[in-house]
C-alpha positions as protocol buffer text, in pm:
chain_id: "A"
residue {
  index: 1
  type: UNK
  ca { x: -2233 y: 2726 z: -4900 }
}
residue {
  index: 2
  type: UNK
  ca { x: -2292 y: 2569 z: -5237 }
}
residue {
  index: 3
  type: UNK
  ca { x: -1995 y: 2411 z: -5261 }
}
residue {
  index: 4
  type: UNK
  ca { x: -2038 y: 2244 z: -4854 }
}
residue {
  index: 5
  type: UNK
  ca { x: -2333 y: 2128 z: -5005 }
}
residue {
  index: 6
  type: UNK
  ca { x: -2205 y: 1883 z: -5288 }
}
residue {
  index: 7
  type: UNK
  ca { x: -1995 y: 1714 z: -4984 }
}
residue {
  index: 8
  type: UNK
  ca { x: -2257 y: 1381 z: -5022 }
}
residue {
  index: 9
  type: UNK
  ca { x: -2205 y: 1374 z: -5384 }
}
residue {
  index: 10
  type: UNK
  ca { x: -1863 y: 1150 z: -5374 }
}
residue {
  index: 11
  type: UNK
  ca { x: -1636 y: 1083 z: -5077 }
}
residue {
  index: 12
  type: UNK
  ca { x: -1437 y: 1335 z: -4943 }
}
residue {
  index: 13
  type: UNK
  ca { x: -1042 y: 1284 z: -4986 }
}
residue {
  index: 14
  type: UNK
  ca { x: -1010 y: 1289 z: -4585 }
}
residue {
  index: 15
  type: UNK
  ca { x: -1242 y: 1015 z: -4576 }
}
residue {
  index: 16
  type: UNK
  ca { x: -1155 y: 826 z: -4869 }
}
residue {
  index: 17
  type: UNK
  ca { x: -805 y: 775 z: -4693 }
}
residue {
  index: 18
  type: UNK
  ca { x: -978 y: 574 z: -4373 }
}
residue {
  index: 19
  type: UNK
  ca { x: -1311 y: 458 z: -4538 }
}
residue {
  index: 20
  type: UNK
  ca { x: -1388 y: 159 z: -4808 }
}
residue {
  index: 21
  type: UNK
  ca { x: -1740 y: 53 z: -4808 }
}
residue {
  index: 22
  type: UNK
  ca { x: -1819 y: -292 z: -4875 }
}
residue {
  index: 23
  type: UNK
  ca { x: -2106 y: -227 z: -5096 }
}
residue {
  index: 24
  type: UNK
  ca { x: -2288 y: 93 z: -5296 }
}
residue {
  index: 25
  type: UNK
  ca { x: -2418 y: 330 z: -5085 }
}
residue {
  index: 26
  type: UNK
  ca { x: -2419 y: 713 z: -5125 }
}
residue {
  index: 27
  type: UNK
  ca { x: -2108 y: 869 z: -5017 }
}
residue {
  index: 28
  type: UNK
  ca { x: -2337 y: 1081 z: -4780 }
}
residue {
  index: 29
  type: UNK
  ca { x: -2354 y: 805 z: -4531 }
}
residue {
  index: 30
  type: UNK
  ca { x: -1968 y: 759 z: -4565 }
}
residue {
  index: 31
  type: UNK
  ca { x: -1884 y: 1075 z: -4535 }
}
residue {
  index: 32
  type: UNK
  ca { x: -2053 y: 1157 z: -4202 }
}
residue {
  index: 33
  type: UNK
  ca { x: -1737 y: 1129 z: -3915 }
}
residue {
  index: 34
  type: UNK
  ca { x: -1771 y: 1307 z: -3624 }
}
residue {
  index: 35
  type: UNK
  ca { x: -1472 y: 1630 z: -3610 }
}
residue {
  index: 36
  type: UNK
  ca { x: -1422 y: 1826 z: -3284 }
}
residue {
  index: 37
  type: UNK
  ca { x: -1226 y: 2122 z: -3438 }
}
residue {
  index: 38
  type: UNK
  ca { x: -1387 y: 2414 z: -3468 }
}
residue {
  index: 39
  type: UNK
  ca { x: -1347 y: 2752 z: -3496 }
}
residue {
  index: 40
  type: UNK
  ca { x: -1532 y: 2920 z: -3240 }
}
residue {
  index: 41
  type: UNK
  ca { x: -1738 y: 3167 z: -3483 }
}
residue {
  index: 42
  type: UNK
  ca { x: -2099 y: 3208 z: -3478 }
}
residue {
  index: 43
  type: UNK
  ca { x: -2372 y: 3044 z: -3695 }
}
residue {
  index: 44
  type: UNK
  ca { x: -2652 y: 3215 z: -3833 }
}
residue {
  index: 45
  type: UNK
  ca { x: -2960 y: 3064 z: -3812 }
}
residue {
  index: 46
  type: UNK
  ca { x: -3033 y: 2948 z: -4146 }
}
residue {
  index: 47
  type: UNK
  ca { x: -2710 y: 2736 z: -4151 }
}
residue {
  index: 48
  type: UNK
  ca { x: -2771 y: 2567 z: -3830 }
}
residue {
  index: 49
  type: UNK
  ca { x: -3180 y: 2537 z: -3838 }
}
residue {
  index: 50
  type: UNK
  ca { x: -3193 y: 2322 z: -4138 }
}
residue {
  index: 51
  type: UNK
  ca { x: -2988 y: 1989 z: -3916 }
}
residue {
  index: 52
  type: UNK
  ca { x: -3262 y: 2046 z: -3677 }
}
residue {
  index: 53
  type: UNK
  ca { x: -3523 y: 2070 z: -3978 }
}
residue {
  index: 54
  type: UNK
  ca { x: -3363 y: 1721 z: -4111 }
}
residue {
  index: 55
  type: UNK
  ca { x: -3433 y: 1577 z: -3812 }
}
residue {
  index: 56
  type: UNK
  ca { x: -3789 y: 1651 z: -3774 }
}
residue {
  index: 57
  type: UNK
  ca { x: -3878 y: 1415 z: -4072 }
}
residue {
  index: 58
  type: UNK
  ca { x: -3753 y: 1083 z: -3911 }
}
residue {
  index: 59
  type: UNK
  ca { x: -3931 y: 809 z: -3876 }
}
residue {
  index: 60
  type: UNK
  ca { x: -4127 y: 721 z: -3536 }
}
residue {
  index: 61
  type: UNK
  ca { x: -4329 y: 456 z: -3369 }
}
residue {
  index: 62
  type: UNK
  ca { x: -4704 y: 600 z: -3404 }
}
residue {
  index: 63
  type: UNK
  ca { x: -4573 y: 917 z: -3536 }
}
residue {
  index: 64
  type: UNK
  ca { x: -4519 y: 1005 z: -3184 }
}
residue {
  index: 65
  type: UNK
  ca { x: -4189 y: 1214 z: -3287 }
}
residue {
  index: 66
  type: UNK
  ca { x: -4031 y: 1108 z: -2950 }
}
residue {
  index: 67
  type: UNK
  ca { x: -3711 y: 1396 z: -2967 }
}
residue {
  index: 68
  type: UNK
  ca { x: -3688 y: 1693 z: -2826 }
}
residue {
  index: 69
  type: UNK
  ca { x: -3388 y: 1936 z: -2888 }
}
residue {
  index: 70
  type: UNK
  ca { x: -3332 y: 2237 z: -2637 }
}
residue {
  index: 71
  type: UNK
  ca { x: -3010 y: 2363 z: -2721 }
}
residue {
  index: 72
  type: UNK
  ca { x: -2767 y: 2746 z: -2679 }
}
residue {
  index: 73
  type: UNK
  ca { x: -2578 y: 2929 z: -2943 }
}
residue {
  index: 74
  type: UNK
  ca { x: -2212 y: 3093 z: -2810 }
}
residue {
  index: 75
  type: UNK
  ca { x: -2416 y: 3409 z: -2847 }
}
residue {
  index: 76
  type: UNK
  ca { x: -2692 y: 3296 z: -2563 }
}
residue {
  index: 77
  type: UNK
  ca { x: -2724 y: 3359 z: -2202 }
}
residue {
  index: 78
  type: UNK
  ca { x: -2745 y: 2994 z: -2166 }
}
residue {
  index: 79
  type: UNK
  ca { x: -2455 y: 2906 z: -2292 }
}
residue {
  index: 80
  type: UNK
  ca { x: -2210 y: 2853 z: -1999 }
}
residue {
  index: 81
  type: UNK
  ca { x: -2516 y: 2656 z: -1850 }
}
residue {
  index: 82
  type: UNK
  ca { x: -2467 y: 2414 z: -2156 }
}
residue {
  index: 83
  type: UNK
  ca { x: -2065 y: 2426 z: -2170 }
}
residue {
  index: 84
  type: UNK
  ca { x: -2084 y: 2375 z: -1781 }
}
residue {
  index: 85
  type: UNK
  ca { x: -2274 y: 2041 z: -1819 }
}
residue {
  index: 86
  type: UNK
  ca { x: -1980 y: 1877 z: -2011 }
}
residue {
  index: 87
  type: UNK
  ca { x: -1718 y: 1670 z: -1896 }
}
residue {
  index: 88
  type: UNK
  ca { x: -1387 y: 1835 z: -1864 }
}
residue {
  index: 89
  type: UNK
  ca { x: -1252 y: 1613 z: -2179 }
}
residue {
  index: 90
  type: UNK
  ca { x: -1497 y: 1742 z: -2402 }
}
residue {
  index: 91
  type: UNK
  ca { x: -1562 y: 2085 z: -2309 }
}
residue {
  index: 92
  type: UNK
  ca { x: -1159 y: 2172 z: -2416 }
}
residue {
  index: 93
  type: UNK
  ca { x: -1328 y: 2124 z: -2783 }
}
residue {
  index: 94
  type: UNK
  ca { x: -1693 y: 2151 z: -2763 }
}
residue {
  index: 95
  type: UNK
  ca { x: -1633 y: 2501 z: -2600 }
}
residue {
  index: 96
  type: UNK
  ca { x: -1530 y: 2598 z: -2979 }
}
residue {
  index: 97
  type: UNK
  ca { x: -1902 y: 2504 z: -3097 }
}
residue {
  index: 98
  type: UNK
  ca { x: -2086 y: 2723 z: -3240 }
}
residue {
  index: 99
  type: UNK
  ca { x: -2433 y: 2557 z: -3096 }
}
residue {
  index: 100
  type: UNK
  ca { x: -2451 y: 2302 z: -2812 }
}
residue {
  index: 101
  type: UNK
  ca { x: -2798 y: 2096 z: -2789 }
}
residue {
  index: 102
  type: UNK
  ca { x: -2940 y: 1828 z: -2559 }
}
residue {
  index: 103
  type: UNK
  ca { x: -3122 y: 1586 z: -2722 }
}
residue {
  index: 104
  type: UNK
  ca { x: -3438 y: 1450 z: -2505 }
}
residue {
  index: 105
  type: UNK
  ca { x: -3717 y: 1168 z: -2611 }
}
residue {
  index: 106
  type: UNK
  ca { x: -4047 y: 1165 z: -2492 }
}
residue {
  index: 107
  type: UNK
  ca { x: -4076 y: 818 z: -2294 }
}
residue {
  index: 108
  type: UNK
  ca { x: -4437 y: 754 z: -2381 }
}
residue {
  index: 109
  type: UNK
  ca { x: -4692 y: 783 z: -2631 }
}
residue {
  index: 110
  type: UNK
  ca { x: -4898 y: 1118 z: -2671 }
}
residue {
  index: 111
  type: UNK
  ca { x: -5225 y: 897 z: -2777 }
}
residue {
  index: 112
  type: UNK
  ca { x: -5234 y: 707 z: -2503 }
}
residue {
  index: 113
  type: UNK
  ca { x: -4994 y: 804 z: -2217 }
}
residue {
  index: 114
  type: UNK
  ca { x: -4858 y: 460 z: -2203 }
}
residue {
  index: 115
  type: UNK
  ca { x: -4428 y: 362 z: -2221 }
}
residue {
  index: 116
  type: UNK
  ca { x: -4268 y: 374 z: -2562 }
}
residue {
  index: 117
  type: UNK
  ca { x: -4035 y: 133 z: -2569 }
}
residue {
  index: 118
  type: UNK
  ca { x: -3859 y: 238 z: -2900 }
}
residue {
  index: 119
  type: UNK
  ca { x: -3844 y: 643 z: -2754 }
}
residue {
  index: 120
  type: UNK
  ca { x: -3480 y: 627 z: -2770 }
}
residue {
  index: 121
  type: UNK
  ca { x: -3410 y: 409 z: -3089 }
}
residue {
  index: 122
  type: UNK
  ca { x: -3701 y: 672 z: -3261 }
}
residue {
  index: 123
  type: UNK
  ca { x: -3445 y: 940 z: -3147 }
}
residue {
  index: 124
  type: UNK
  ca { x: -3150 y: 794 z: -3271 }
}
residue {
  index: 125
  type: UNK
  ca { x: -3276 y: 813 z: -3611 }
}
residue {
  index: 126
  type: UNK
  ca { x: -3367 y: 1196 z: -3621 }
}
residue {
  index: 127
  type: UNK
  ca { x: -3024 y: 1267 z: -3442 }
}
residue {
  index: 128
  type: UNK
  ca { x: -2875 y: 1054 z: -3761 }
}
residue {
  index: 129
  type: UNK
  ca { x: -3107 y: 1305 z: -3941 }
}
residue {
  index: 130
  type: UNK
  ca { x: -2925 y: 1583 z: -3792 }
}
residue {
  index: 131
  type: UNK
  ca { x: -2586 y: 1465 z: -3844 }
}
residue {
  index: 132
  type: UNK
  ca { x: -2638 y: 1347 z: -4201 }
}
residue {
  index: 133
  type: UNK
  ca { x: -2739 y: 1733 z: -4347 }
}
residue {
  index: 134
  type: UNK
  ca { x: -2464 y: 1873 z: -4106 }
}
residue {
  index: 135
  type: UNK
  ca { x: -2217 y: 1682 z: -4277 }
}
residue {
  index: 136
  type: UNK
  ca { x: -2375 y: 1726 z: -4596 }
}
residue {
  index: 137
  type: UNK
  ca { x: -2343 y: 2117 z: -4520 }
}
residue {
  index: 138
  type: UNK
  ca { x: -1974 y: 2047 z: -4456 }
}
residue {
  index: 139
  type: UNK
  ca { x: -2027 y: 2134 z: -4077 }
}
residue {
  index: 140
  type: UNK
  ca { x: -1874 y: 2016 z: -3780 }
}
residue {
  index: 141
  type: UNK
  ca { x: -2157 y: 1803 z: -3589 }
}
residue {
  index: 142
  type: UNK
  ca { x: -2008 y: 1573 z: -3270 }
}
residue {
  index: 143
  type: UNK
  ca { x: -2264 y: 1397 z: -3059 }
}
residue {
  index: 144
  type: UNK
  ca { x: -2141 y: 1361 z: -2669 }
}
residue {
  index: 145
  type: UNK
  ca { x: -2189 y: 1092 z: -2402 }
}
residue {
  index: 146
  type: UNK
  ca { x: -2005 y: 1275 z: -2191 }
}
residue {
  index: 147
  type: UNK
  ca { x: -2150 y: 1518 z: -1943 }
}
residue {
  index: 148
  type: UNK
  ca { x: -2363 y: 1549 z: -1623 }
}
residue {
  index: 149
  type: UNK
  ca { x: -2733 y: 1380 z: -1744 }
}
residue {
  index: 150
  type: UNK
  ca { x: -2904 y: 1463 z: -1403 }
}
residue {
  index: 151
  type: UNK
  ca { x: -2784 y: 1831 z: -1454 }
}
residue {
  index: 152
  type: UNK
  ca { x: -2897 y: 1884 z: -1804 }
}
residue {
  index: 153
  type: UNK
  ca { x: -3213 y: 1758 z: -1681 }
}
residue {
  index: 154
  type: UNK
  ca { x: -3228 y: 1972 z: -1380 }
}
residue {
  index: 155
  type: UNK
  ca { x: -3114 y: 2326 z: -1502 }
}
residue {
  index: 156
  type: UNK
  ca { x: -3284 y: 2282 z: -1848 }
}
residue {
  index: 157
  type: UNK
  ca { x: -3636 y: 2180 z: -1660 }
}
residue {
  index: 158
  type: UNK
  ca { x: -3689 y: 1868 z: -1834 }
}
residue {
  index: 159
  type: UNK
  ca { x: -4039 y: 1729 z: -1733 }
}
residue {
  index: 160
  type: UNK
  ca { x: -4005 y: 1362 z: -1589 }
}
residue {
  index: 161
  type: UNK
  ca { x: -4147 y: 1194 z: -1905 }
}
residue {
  index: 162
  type: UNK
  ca { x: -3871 y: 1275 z: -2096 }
}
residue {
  index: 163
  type: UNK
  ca { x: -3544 y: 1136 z: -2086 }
}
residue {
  index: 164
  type: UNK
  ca { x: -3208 y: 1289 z: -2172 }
}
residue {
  index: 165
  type: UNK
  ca { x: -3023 y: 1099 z: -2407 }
}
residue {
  index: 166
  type: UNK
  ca { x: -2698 y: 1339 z: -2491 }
}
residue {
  index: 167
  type: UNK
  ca { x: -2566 y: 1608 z: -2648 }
}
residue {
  index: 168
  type: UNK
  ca { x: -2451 y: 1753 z: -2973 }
}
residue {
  index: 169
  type: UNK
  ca { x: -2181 y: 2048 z: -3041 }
}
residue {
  index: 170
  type: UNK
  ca { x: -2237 y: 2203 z: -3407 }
}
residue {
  index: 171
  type: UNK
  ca { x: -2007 y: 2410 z: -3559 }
}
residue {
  index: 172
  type: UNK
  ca { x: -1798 y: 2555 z: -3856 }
}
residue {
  index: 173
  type: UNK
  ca { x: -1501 y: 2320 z: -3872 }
}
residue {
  index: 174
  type: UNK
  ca { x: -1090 y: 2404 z: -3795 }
}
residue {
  index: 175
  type: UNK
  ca { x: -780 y: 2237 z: -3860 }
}
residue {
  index: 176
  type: UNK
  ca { x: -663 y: 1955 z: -3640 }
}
residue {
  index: 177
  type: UNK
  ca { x: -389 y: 2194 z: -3507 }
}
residue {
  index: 178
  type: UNK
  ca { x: -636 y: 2407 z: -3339 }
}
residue {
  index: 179
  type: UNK
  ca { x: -670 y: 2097 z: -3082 }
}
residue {
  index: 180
  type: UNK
  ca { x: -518 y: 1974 z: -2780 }
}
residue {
  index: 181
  type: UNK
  ca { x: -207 y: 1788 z: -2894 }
}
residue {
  index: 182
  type: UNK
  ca { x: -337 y: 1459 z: -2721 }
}
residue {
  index: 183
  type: UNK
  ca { x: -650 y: 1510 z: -2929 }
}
residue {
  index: 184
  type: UNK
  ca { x: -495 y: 1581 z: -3263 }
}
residue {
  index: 185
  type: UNK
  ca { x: -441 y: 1270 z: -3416 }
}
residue {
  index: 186
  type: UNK
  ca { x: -727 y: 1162 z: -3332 }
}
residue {
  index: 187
  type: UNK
  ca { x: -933 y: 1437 z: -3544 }
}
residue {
  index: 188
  type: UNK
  ca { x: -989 y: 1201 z: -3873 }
}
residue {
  index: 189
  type: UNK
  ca { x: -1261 y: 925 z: -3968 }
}
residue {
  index: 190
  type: UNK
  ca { x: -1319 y: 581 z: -3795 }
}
residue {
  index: 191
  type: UNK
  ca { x: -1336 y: 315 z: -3992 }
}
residue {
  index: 192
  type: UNK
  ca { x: -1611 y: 36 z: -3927 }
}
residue {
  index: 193
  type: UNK
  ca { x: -1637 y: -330 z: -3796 }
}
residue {
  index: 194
  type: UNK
  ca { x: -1673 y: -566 z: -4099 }
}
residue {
  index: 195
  type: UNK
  ca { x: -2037 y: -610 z: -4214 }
}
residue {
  index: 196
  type: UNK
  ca { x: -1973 y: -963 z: -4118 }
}
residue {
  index: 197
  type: UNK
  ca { x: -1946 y: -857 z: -3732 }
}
residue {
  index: 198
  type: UNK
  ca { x: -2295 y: -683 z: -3717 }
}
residue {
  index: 199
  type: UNK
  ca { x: -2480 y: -862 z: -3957 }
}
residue {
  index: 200
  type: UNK
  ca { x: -2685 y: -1187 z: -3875 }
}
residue {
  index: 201
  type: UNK
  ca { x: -2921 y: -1398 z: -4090 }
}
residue {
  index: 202
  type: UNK
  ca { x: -3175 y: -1608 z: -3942 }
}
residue {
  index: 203
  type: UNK
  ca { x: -3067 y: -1587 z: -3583 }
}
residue {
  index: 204
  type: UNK
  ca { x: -2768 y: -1399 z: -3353 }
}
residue {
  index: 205
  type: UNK
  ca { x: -2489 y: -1708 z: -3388 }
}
């Protein structure tokens, strides 16, 4: 485990071949991609509760802590329920996972009961949270647009304030050869739009 951990301490060699930040940033942010090979084992709880852990200390509008996580390990009675909401695309991987989570944000404020507009950008940042100390812990964390939204929030009994946002395999990771050929060479970092592309001072154009 000790050595996963130093994984934010310089970029990896994988990613060093695809990435080149523009500026100096901690290789933690760099080194974040998002693998779907893994190797179908079980995680113990203390290597998978910490993402979840990381992602209780974002940042939210009135503290209001919008996310909600209700997720299955491979070892769970649940777990078809969770592999059955996926698309057919991503289950051929994500079925490999060692935990499979929904991520859900509270659409209004607990103080007051009225809409919080920023419930899903308030998520965002404690599923960045999670993804950031999986990747730091040299585990294989994926986040998924791609399954059945009014199912998760049907079979999982989400109340109606919350919305489902998507979902998240975790696992320990595999070689690319483990994968569907068509999915293969796909299984290494993206590289980024230009700073130039995203960035805008003093108005959009």
């Amino acid at each position: 485990m000790q050595d996963s951990l130093e994984t934010g301490r310089e970029l990896s060699d994988e990613v060093a071949e695809h990435r080149d930040p523009d500026h100096d940033i901690d290789p933690l942010f760099v080194n974040r991609w998002s693998p779907r090979a893994m190797t179908g084992d079980p995680l113990d709880e203390a290597e998978y509760l910490p993402l979840f852990e990381a992602a209780r200390w974002a940042p939210s509008a009135f503290n209001n802590q919008h996310w909600r996580f209700v997720y299955a390990t491979r070892e769970d009675d649940e777990w078809e329920t969770f592999l059955d909401l996926l698309s057919e695309n991503n289950r051929t991987w994500a079925s490999d996972a060692a935990v499979l989570a929904v991520i859900v944000s509270k659409t209004t404020f607990d103080h007051n009961g009225e809409p919080a507009p920023v419930h899903s950008f308030d998520t965002g940042a404690a599923w960045e949270n999670l993804a950031l100390e999986g990747a730091r812990r040299g585990l294989a964390v994926h986040g998924m647009a791609g399954f059945d939204y009014e199912q998760a929030a049907d079979v999982l009994d989400v109340p109606d304030e919350y919305a489902v946002e998507a979902m998240v395999a975790i696992g320990e990771r595999a070689p690319p050869e483990t994968l569907p050929e068509e999915l293969q060479e796909r299984e290494q970092p993206s590289d980024r739009k230009p700073l130039a592309e995203t960035l805008h001072r003093g108005g959009f154009e």
